[in-house]
XYZ file of C-alpha atoms in Angstrom:
683
model
C 0.226 -33.050 17.676
C -3.461 -33.212 16.775
C -5.060 -33.170 20.208
C -3.043 -30.179 21.451
C -3.178 -28.231 18.200
C -3.135 -24.512 19.166
C -5.569 -23.610 16.388
C -8.402 -25.806 17.606
C -9.437 -23.276 20.253
C -9.245 -19.511 20.537
C -5.860 -18.344 21.797
C -5.662 -17.604 25.506
C -3.117 -14.837 24.904
C -4.096 -11.156 25.081
C -6.182 -10.116 22.070
C -6.192 -13.775 20.942
C -2.689 -13.321 19.534
C -1.735 -16.645 17.903
C 0.510 -18.556 20.333
C 3.502 -18.653 18.004
C 5.705 -20.063 20.752
C 3.520 -23.193 20.723
C 2.770 -23.402 17.003
C 4.823 -25.972 15.102
C 4.950 -26.605 11.366
C 3.115 -29.878 11.891
C 0.100 -28.065 13.341
C -0.862 -26.227 10.166
C -2.124 -28.961 7.857
C -4.293 -30.725 10.500
C -5.766 -27.333 11.446
C -6.590 -26.540 7.810
C -8.198 -29.959 7.392
C -10.249 -29.643 10.565
C -11.105 -26.006 9.851
C -12.454 -26.802 6.395
C -14.353 -29.838 7.643
C -15.951 -27.843 10.465
C -17.000 -25.033 8.145
C -18.414 -27.488 5.611
C -20.532 -28.980 8.371
C -21.625 -25.525 9.566
C -22.589 -24.450 6.054
C -24.407 -27.724 5.433
C -26.447 -27.110 8.568
C -27.407 -23.644 7.295
C -28.226 -24.790 3.769
C -30.354 -27.730 4.904
C -32.419 -25.858 7.513
C -36.134 -26.666 7.078
C -37.107 -23.240 8.467
C -37.412 -20.289 6.097
C -34.297 -18.118 5.870
C -33.863 -15.289 8.329
C -31.039 -12.828 8.685
C -29.823 -14.627 11.814
C -30.165 -18.254 10.730
C -28.462 -17.629 7.377
C -26.197 -14.580 7.217
C -25.173 -14.305 10.863
C -24.679 -18.066 10.898
C -22.387 -17.750 7.874
C -20.405 -15.030 9.616
C -20.006 -17.311 12.623
C -18.767 -20.253 10.575
C -15.147 -21.241 9.994
C -13.469 -20.010 13.158
C -10.690 -22.623 13.161
C -10.073 -22.006 9.471
C -9.851 -18.252 10.019
C -7.330 -18.682 12.830
C -5.009 -21.020 10.963
C -5.264 -19.113 7.666
C -4.352 -15.777 9.240
C -1.315 -17.201 11.030
C -0.155 -19.489 8.227
C -0.235 -17.024 5.346
C 1.416 -14.395 7.494
C 4.269 -16.783 8.235
C 4.629 -18.024 4.648
C 5.013 -14.398 3.550
C 7.292 -13.348 6.395
C 9.348 -16.397 7.315
C 8.808 -19.266 4.920
C 10.655 -22.571 4.618
C 10.628 -25.510 2.200
C 8.268 -27.342 4.572
C 5.858 -24.405 4.724
C 6.013 -23.984 0.938
C 5.100 -27.632 0.513
C 2.117 -27.213 2.836
C 1.107 -24.045 0.967
C 1.213 -25.869 -2.366
C -1.093 -28.545 -0.944
C -3.443 -26.238 0.917
C -4.114 -23.454 -1.584
C -6.011 -25.639 -4.113
C -7.940 -27.208 -1.225
C -8.952 -23.770 0.007
C -10.048 -22.802 -3.494
C -12.233 -25.896 -3.727
C -13.553 -25.248 -0.225
C -14.531 -21.699 -1.129
C -16.236 -22.889 -4.295
C -18.191 -25.498 -2.354
C -19.696 -22.707 -0.254
C -20.186 -20.053 -2.920
C -21.651 -22.485 -5.461
C -24.065 -24.216 -3.063
C -27.450 -23.640 -4.695
C -29.406 -24.266 -1.507
C -27.401 -21.652 0.344
C -27.730 -19.138 -2.475
C -31.487 -19.681 -2.636
C -31.758 -18.693 1.026
C -29.677 -15.563 0.423
C -31.677 -14.705 -2.684
C -34.933 -15.034 -0.753
C -33.647 -12.638 1.874
C -32.442 -10.264 -0.821
C -35.862 -10.241 -2.471
C -37.400 -9.332 0.910
C -34.708 -6.796 1.857
C -37.023 -3.793 2.051
C -39.503 -5.628 4.249
C -36.762 -6.844 6.598
C -36.181 -3.276 7.838
C -32.540 -4.011 8.639
C -30.182 -1.458 10.143
C -27.453 -0.067 7.926
C -24.656 -2.575 8.568
C -26.871 -5.700 8.431
C -28.476 -4.378 5.243
C -25.038 -3.933 3.699
C -24.069 -7.443 4.810
C -27.030 -8.836 2.886
C -26.118 -6.691 -0.128
C -22.519 -7.895 -0.098
C -23.317 -11.580 0.379
C -25.770 -11.501 -2.496
C -23.308 -9.668 -4.761
C -20.434 -11.977 -3.882
C -22.425 -15.146 -4.493
C -23.605 -13.882 -7.877
C -20.084 -12.814 -8.842
C -18.751 -16.178 -7.705
C -21.015 -17.942 -10.216
C -23.951 -19.037 -8.079
C -26.361 -18.601 -11.010
C -24.341 -20.712 -13.472
C -25.397 -24.167 -14.617
C -24.030 -27.360 -13.086
C -21.794 -27.922 -16.104
C -20.468 -24.367 -15.801
C -19.867 -24.933 -12.104
C -17.625 -27.876 -12.905
C -15.438 -25.788 -15.211
C -15.416 -22.846 -12.796
C -14.137 -25.053 -9.991
C -11.376 -26.331 -12.261
C -10.370 -22.808 -13.222
C -10.325 -21.575 -9.629
C -8.264 -24.508 -8.405
C -5.653 -24.187 -11.135
C -5.434 -20.401 -10.768
C -4.895 -20.735 -7.019
C -2.062 -23.217 -7.554
C -0.470 -21.101 -10.287
C -0.573 -17.966 -8.126
C 1.253 -19.772 -5.328
C 3.856 -21.110 -7.757
C 4.358 -17.645 -9.255
C 4.846 -16.068 -5.825
C 7.371 -18.711 -4.801
C 9.343 -18.325 -8.020
C 9.429 -14.528 -7.698
C 10.580 -14.696 -4.084
C 13.241 -17.307 -4.812
C 14.337 -15.499 -7.961
C 14.654 -12.213 -6.119
C 16.870 -13.801 -3.478
C 18.988 -15.603 -6.079
C 19.519 -12.550 -8.277
C 21.500 -10.340 -5.918
C 24.485 -8.510 -7.435
C 27.691 -9.825 -5.853
C 30.969 -7.893 -5.977
C 34.340 -8.977 -4.660
C 36.052 -5.647 -4.075
C 34.764 -3.019 -1.651
C 36.102 -0.373 -4.033
C 33.311 -1.329 -6.437
C 30.806 -0.141 -3.824
C 32.215 3.378 -3.704
C 29.416 5.855 -3.091
C 27.485 3.642 -0.705
C 27.470 4.710 2.921
C 29.593 2.769 5.400
C 26.562 1.120 6.940
C 25.234 0.120 3.496
C 28.585 -1.490 2.657
C 28.507 -3.287 5.994
C 24.956 -4.481 5.268
C 26.129 -5.800 1.880
C 28.872 -7.707 3.647
C 26.333 -9.192 6.060
C 24.117 -10.110 3.098
C 27.016 -11.946 1.460
C 27.650 -13.969 4.616
C 23.929 -14.741 4.867
C 24.281 -16.247 1.392
C 27.089 -18.477 2.544
C 29.823 -16.510 0.756
C 33.166 -16.404 2.508
C 34.079 -13.040 0.993
C 32.733 -10.202 -1.097
C 29.551 -8.207 -0.865
C 25.962 -8.855 -1.954
C 23.502 -6.180 -3.045
C 20.151 -7.786 -2.337
C 17.250 -7.030 -4.646
C 13.939 -5.646 -3.489
C 10.728 -6.423 -5.336
C 10.311 -3.328 -7.557
C 12.477 -2.633 -10.584
C 14.303 0.319 -8.985
C 17.029 -0.720 -6.552
C 18.018 1.790 -3.816
C 21.773 1.331 -4.289
C 21.556 2.703 -7.843
C 21.280 6.220 -6.416
C 24.699 6.015 -4.770
C 26.975 3.597 -6.621
C 29.725 5.455 -8.480
C 30.727 2.398 -10.508
C 28.559 2.476 -13.626
C 29.326 -1.139 -14.510
C 28.087 -2.302 -11.089
C 24.974 -0.146 -11.504
C 24.288 -1.773 -14.848
C 24.762 -5.261 -13.368
C 22.400 -4.481 -10.517
C 19.744 -3.041 -12.835
C 20.098 -5.922 -15.309
C 19.700 -8.443 -12.494
C 16.578 -6.589 -11.373
C 14.769 -6.333 -14.707
C 15.851 -9.784 -15.875
C 14.184 -11.646 -13.035
C 11.744 -14.316 -14.096
C 12.314 -14.089 -17.850
C 15.750 -15.563 -18.492
C 14.913 -19.257 -18.355
C 15.843 -21.605 -15.550
C 14.060 -22.540 -12.349
C 12.834 -19.011 -11.615
C 11.328 -18.233 -15.021
C 7.670 -17.213 -14.649
C 6.705 -16.445 -18.242
C 4.865 -19.714 -18.865
C 2.943 -19.170 -15.631
C 1.974 -15.656 -16.754
C 0.544 -16.892 -20.047
C -1.424 -19.644 -18.350
C -2.787 -17.331 -15.611
C -3.885 -14.704 -18.134
C -5.653 -17.271 -20.310
C -7.467 -18.880 -17.409
C -8.544 -15.523 -15.977
C -9.935 -14.493 -19.357
C -11.851 -17.747 -19.631
C -13.245 -17.430 -16.116
C -14.367 -13.852 -16.770
C -16.246 -14.940 -19.893
C -17.861 -17.784 -17.988
C -19.067 -15.257 -15.408
C -20.505 -12.987 -18.081
C -17.729 -10.419 -18.539
C -15.693 -9.453 -21.576
C -12.391 -9.903 -19.788
C -10.848 -10.185 -16.330
C -10.450 -6.420 -15.891
C -14.158 -5.853 -16.501
C -14.955 -8.530 -13.915
C -12.624 -7.217 -11.202
C -13.246 -3.499 -11.600
C -17.039 -3.885 -11.612
C -16.909 -4.544 -7.865
C -14.492 -1.731 -7.067
C -15.336 1.918 -6.563
C -14.252 2.707 -10.149
C -17.019 0.382 -11.443
C -15.738 0.216 -15.048
C -12.557 -0.157 -17.075
C -13.544 2.952 -19.022
C -13.542 5.046 -15.841
C -10.055 3.855 -14.958
C -8.692 4.389 -18.440
C -10.244 7.847 -18.586
C -8.373 8.866 -15.440
C -5.103 7.322 -16.609
C -5.434 9.107 -19.946
C -5.430 12.421 -18.066
C -2.184 11.524 -16.342
C 0.019 9.533 -18.709
C 0.842 12.147 -21.385
C 1.719 14.787 -18.805
C 3.774 12.337 -16.754
C 5.763 11.180 -19.786
C 6.314 14.774 -20.913
C 7.664 15.638 -17.474
C 9.869 12.526 -17.454
C 11.391 13.530 -20.797
C 12.163 17.006 -19.445
C 13.797 15.386 -16.419
C 15.815 13.134 -18.756
C 17.154 16.159 -20.608
C 18.410 17.548 -17.295
C 20.091 14.237 -16.530
C 21.725 14.021 -19.950
C 23.053 17.525 -19.483
C 24.585 16.448 -16.176
C 26.134 13.409 -17.883
C 27.456 15.387 -20.830
C 28.763 13.626 -23.931
C 30.354 10.723 -22.086
C 27.450 8.341 -22.729
C 23.725 8.241 -23.342
C 21.390 8.105 -20.348
C 20.317 4.555 -19.455
C 17.885 3.272 -16.795
C 20.731 2.379 -14.414
C 21.953 5.985 -14.581
C 18.663 7.657 -13.690
C 18.748 7.419 -9.908
C 22.462 8.236 -9.695
C 22.286 11.439 -11.715
C 18.943 12.357 -10.216
C 20.690 12.420 -6.851
C 23.391 14.657 -8.282
C 20.808 17.128 -9.564
C 18.896 16.911 -6.292
C 22.103 17.802 -4.466
C 22.890 20.652 -6.849
C 19.364 22.056 -7.027
C 18.157 21.478 -3.487
C 21.387 20.682 -1.633
C 19.823 17.359 -0.581
C 22.000 14.269 -0.379
C 20.195 10.998 0.405
C 23.348 9.570 1.972
C 23.649 12.594 4.238
C 19.977 12.318 5.226
C 20.164 8.703 6.393
C 21.966 9.419 9.709
C 18.892 11.443 10.689
C 16.510 8.569 9.950
C 17.372 5.914 12.493
C 14.743 3.161 12.518
C 13.868 3.283 16.213
C 13.492 7.060 16.193
C 11.414 7.040 13.020
C 9.131 4.357 14.448
C 8.642 5.610 17.997
C 9.203 9.345 17.672
C 7.782 9.656 14.175
C 5.147 7.096 13.255
C 3.867 6.425 16.781
C 4.188 10.072 17.795
C 2.071 11.302 14.864
C -0.601 8.712 15.649
C -0.576 9.756 19.284
C -0.937 13.433 18.468
C -3.668 12.920 15.900
C -5.671 10.115 17.494
C -4.680 10.112 21.173
C -3.361 6.541 21.140
C -0.157 5.257 22.740
C 2.101 2.216 22.376
C 3.857 -0.066 24.806
C 6.209 -2.802 23.636
C 5.293 -6.278 24.879
C 8.409 -8.484 24.681
C 6.537 -11.011 26.824
C 4.161 -11.789 23.952
C 5.398 -14.273 21.320
C 5.863 -13.336 17.672
C 6.459 -15.624 14.699
C 10.096 -14.498 14.260
C 12.768 -12.980 16.484
C 12.767 -9.796 14.382
C 9.041 -9.189 14.851
C 8.204 -6.847 17.738
C 4.838 -6.795 19.516
C 3.335 -3.524 20.778
C 0.129 -3.107 22.757
C -1.930 -0.146 21.578
C -3.991 1.878 24.055
C -6.958 3.949 22.923
C -7.703 7.648 23.401
C -9.538 6.844 26.653
C -6.598 4.821 27.943
C -8.311 1.465 27.407
C -6.897 -1.427 25.363
C -7.283 -1.111 21.585
C -5.262 -3.919 19.984
C -1.807 -5.213 19.110
C 0.622 -3.963 16.485
C 3.463 -6.189 15.250
C 6.358 -4.599 13.380
C 8.613 -6.865 11.297
C 11.004 -4.527 9.513
C 14.090 -6.402 8.303
C 14.698 -8.281 5.087
C 15.754 -11.936 5.207
C 15.924 -14.802 2.714
C 12.732 -16.333 4.116
C 10.633 -13.182 3.546
C 8.944 -12.160 0.314
C 9.813 -8.794 -1.170
C 8.009 -5.501 -0.763
C 6.058 -4.149 2.181
C 2.588 -5.058 3.377
C 0.124 -5.173 6.253
C -2.232 -7.921 7.301
C -4.497 -8.736 10.218
C -3.882 -11.768 12.405
C -7.119 -11.113 14.295
C -9.868 -8.961 12.756
C -11.924 -6.648 14.958
C -15.540 -7.767 15.354
C -18.302 -7.025 17.818
C -19.954 -10.292 16.807
C -17.057 -12.221 18.346
C -15.855 -9.565 20.761
C -12.409 -9.545 19.157
C -9.979 -6.636 19.058
C -7.521 -6.237 16.162
C -4.025 -7.684 15.853
C -2.200 -6.255 12.835
C 1.240 -6.848 11.289
C 3.405 -4.479 9.244
C 6.169 -6.050 7.147
C 9.000 -4.140 5.460
C 12.279 -5.204 3.845
C 14.944 -2.960 5.379
C 18.568 -4.128 5.302
C 19.731 -4.907 8.811
C 22.750 -3.004 10.081
C 25.664 -4.998 11.520
C 25.439 -5.990 15.162
C 25.688 -2.961 17.424
C 25.144 -0.444 14.646
C 21.969 1.607 14.155
C 19.684 0.842 11.207
C 19.477 3.958 9.058
C 16.656 4.446 6.560
C 16.388 6.082 3.181
C 13.708 8.697 2.636
C 11.687 6.122 0.677
C 11.930 3.650 3.548
C 10.686 6.300 5.959
C 7.743 6.905 3.626
C 7.040 3.164 3.447
C 7.033 2.896 7.241
C 4.443 5.675 7.502
C 2.447 4.203 4.600
C 2.159 0.685 5.997
C 1.258 2.065 9.400
C -1.691 3.776 7.727
C -2.992 0.289 6.931
C -2.364 -0.687 10.549
C -4.423 2.278 11.776
C -7.265 1.335 9.411
C -7.236 -2.115 11.027
C -6.818 -0.902 14.615
C -9.606 1.688 14.411
C -12.191 -0.667 12.935
C -15.535 -0.516 14.760
C -17.775 -2.978 12.939
C -20.082 -5.743 14.041
C -19.386 -8.312 11.327
C -15.857 -9.600 10.635
C -16.464 -9.431 6.863
C -16.148 -5.638 7.129
C -13.218 -5.346 9.542
C -10.529 -2.770 8.888
C -9.055 -2.897 5.402
C -11.752 -5.223 4.019
C -12.852 -2.556 1.574
C -12.718 -2.360 -2.235
C -9.214 -2.747 -3.619
C -9.179 0.744 -5.122
C -10.113 2.252 -1.736
C -7.775 0.328 0.558
C -4.659 2.383 -0.209
C -6.374 5.684 0.522
C -5.964 5.813 4.346
C -2.381 4.539 4.158
C -1.449 7.199 1.608
C -2.976 9.884 3.821
C -0.731 8.728 6.666
C 2.349 9.472 4.554
C 1.723 13.217 4.909
C 2.968 13.175 8.508
C 6.504 12.077 7.611
C 7.433 15.609 6.529
C 4.957 17.463 8.715
C 7.187 19.983 10.549
C 6.364 19.053 14.140
C 6.559 15.320 13.402
C 9.807 15.578 11.439
C 11.347 17.686 14.208
C 10.443 14.982 16.720
C 12.206 12.090 14.980
C 14.768 13.436 12.477
C 17.789 13.813 14.737
C 21.324 12.661 14.006
C 21.808 9.220 15.520
C 25.278 10.109 16.874
C 25.125 13.796 17.784
C 21.429 14.181 18.555
C 21.352 17.309 16.417
C 18.025 17.928 14.637
C 17.817 17.841 10.874
C 18.784 21.429 9.963
C 15.833 23.643 9.125
C 17.266 24.648 5.741
C 17.397 20.940 4.821
C 13.793 20.521 5.951
C 12.746 23.419 3.754
C 14.659 21.995 0.807
C 13.051 18.580 1.334
C 9.634 20.183 1.192
C 10.603 22.245 -1.849
C 11.789 19.063 -3.588
C 8.496 17.215 -3.102
C 7.670 17.468 -6.824
C 11.212 16.705 -7.933
C 11.477 13.627 -10.197
C 7.700 13.207 -10.181
C 7.656 12.714 -13.941
C 9.794 9.601 -13.533
C 7.906 8.365 -10.469
C 4.512 8.823 -12.087
C 5.597 7.311 -15.405
C 7.144 4.174 -13.874
C 3.991 3.649 -11.816
C 1.638 4.273 -14.748
C 3.676 1.937 -16.946
C 3.093 -0.894 -14.470
C -0.573 0.032 -14.132
C -1.150 0.106 -17.884
C 0.761 -3.160 -18.249
C -1.561 -4.748 -15.696
C -4.598 -3.537 -17.641
C -3.100 -4.671 -20.942
C -2.794 -8.245 -19.690
C -6.222 -8.262 -18.099
C -8.239 -6.636 -20.873
C -7.388 -9.545 -23.161
C -10.356 -11.612 -24.278
C -10.096 -15.391 -24.391
C -9.078 -15.375 -28.057
C -6.568 -12.559 -27.589
C -4.994 -14.262 -24.578
C -4.604 -17.502 -26.516
C -2.803 -15.622 -29.291
C -0.083 -14.263 -26.970
C 2.978 -16.511 -26.886
C 5.847 -14.143 -26.056
C 5.571 -12.333 -22.722
C 8.351 -9.820 -23.334
C 7.129 -8.955 -26.826
C 3.595 -8.408 -25.518
C 4.922 -6.239 -22.705
C 6.929 -4.046 -25.096
C 3.986 -3.632 -27.478
C 1.560 -2.854 -24.634
C 3.794 -0.111 -23.234
C 4.245 1.365 -26.711
C 0.474 1.422 -27.348
C -0.151 3.076 -23.989
C 2.374 5.804 -24.713
C 4.598 4.962 -21.738
C 7.419 3.100 -23.517
C 10.120 5.441 -22.285
C 13.491 3.652 -22.675
C 15.081 5.193 -19.591
C 11.975 4.734 -17.380
C 11.192 1.021 -17.020
C 7.900 0.005 -15.368
C 7.928 -0.175 -11.596
C 7.281 -3.895 -12.056
C 7.873 -5.851 -15.202
C 5.561 -8.721 -16.040
C 7.793 -11.574 -14.938
C 8.089 -10.332 -11.331
C 4.804 -8.440 -11.029
C 3.783 -10.284 -7.869
C 0.997 -7.801 -7.076
C -1.051 -9.055 -10.015
C 0.095 -12.636 -10.625
C 0.819 -14.147 -7.188
C -2.777 -13.481 -6.160
C -5.953 -11.953 -7.501
C -6.138 -8.964 -5.158
C -4.376 -6.447 -7.397
C -4.984 -8.114 -10.770
C -6.543 -5.439 -12.986
C -6.268 -3.387 -9.801
C -2.793 -1.902 -9.689
C -4.452 1.356 -10.733
C -5.794 1.417 -7.173
C -2.838 3.391 -5.828
C -3.398 6.391 -8.076
C -7.190 6.060 -7.846
C -6.880 6.134 -4.066
C -4.429 9.004 -4.298
C -7.193 11.201 -5.698
C -9.012 10.717 -2.379
C -5.777 10.990 -0.435
C -4.679 14.295 -2.007
C -8.150 15.749 -1.546
C -8.135 14.712 2.130
C -4.619 16.049 2.733
C -5.757 19.394 1.338
C -8.551 19.365 3.922
C -6.154 18.436 6.727
C -3.759 21.188 5.698
C -6.482 23.809 5.437
C -7.780 22.837 8.889
C -4.398 22.996 10.600
C -3.054 19.466 10.258
C -2.075 17.484 13.341
C -5.085 18.285 15.514
C -7.028 15.815 17.629
C -10.426 16.982 16.380
C -9.323 16.324 12.785
C -7.971 12.929 13.744
C -11.189 12.038 15.495
C -13.221 13.162 12.475
C -11.127 11.043 10.082
C -11.069 8.075 12.443
C -14.763 8.044 13.368
C -16.099 9.214 10.035
C -14.025 6.958 7.809
C -11.437 4.595 9.314
C -13.803 3.076 11.869
C -16.330 2.172 9.158
C -14.111 -0.446 7.503
C -16.138 -2.011 4.727
C -19.486 -1.738 6.538
C -20.976 0.631 3.943
C -20.409 1.682 0.349
C -16.902 3.170 0.440
C -17.609 6.164 -1.771
C -20.733 6.974 0.225
C -18.572 6.871 3.354
C -16.115 9.239 1.688
C -18.845 11.654 0.616
C -20.314 11.683 4.110
C -16.875 12.377 5.582
C -15.717 14.999 3.043
C -19.106 16.506 2.247
C -18.687 16.080 -1.519
C -17.138 13.968 -4.267
C -13.323 14.005 -4.477
C -11.568 16.445 -6.781
C -8.664 15.371 -9.037
C -6.946 18.785 -9.010
C -5.093 18.253 -5.699
C -3.527 15.087 -7.133
C -2.462 16.816 -10.349
C -0.944 19.659 -8.344
C 0.858 17.263 -5.981
C 2.461 15.389 -8.883
C 3.336 18.534 -10.781
C 1.110 17.601 -13.706
C -1.488 20.343 -13.630
C 0.480 22.781 -15.738
C 1.499 20.306 -18.439
C -0.692 20.244 -21.587
């Protein structure tokens, strides 16, 4: 097992795709152990060099280190997210603290930092080109932020904090995933599913069998609070059960309760931030994003929240009018009556739309088609190349000149072994240093149709497919020298920007006409429906913006706690309720998109902690860019080339906002975002 470990050498498959057909569970831990040992030796060699530091013998050498570790980490964490098992979870629980300690050993090595600091002090004299100069800037910043300047005693405590936080994040993620799978709403009688489409009922039956049930139907949960079936279910009692199961995850006691983990994570993050010289965790995280300060984020949110809540309350009045005197509007009623009003006002029925959104057509004739028109790339499925699961499909991507560009892997269906939500990640980052081309994965959680039936998507699922592919394009178009800057390795509040721009093509007339055809008759989506879809773009935006902002402000509430304030919090649900009330977004019929106990974005890893605001921050750039695309004629190759070469190809190889200004010719404006969300006219 050890001598023929596939991770010990670069893959011989095209684009260095991990050889999943030869990778066994037993390969992972030995590869992690060897990968960490090799990188420790490589870093020791750099730190102990008798020669003075140079850019090549220090920074380039660091970039070259850890190749085995990079290979196994990329494959392993992709699989644990997409197709986990008890054995993989056990390995993850062992490995994550080891990786935290390994990272600390590098970032807190005083000898190594001294070499970087010497180079940084000489940076003007080094006369480096732009990308190498930025590499030096980033390494210096990251070492300082990691605690390189702290005392030895402070290093000891920092290592302890990092190790425990890494373990807690893994435990939180596992509990959320397992809790989500356990909390499905099960009904015995098909009559209780009235309102769902035939294929959705069939999918619920399949889900029940997947759970080992001999009868009945299971409505699986997805990660956010809102569950798609709520828009269609006629049975109000079933809607309430489904909603209650969704919002109750992680806070009702038992094996899946995460509240104790939340309190511990928040306290440790606050302590670590203070140790690193910051008031709280939010100040620490945001300082290295494009927003730069908590005040800047809160200032933007303050412009949005009152208008969003006001619009949501107006929308609620419309819903209550539709309900009449029968009962008072509740969260589990919102989607159902929203669909009624959408049908009445715009003659749009989500259930009637789904037959026009067949997965294969949306993917090939929508997502791929738009990318081909805009960027000149094309896709060819490669069933001969191994993926990590039978559902995952491998496509080779060819560039605008016809040459090879990279691989795209699409893994679209939900399953018990996959975590919730949708995401993208790179298995192989692009890098001129190593001569590697990108391999990128998109994961979604779409319910699989029964055997032989087409998989039909909701409008939101179509949007998610386009969104995640925007991340894939960011990865595929990367043209950087150093792997540190490849693709989506940009500030957290910039990373969503390109993916949100890609959403515009889902309703772009010539793209929609190419994929939105009835899966049985082949008839195109009627033009009047297309026009009504476009007219309804701002419909329900008060709700959508409020539920998002509620989650964002909840994230900031947890992460702007000082050490003393964090220690004083003992009741997660009480804190959550008070935080939403203080922020002005405690709207009873609009729960946060994620409640604390299943807010995996911020507690199962550090990436989005104090960073969930990133979506709306990025949307300012996105809306401004979409205005430019629209003004210039939209789906045109010259616009695609300008966006690709001027922004996507840069990855993280320069200051992201400077890249944006160079591309757009000015700072972004917030007005396009306000107009898009229907907030500009609300006092």
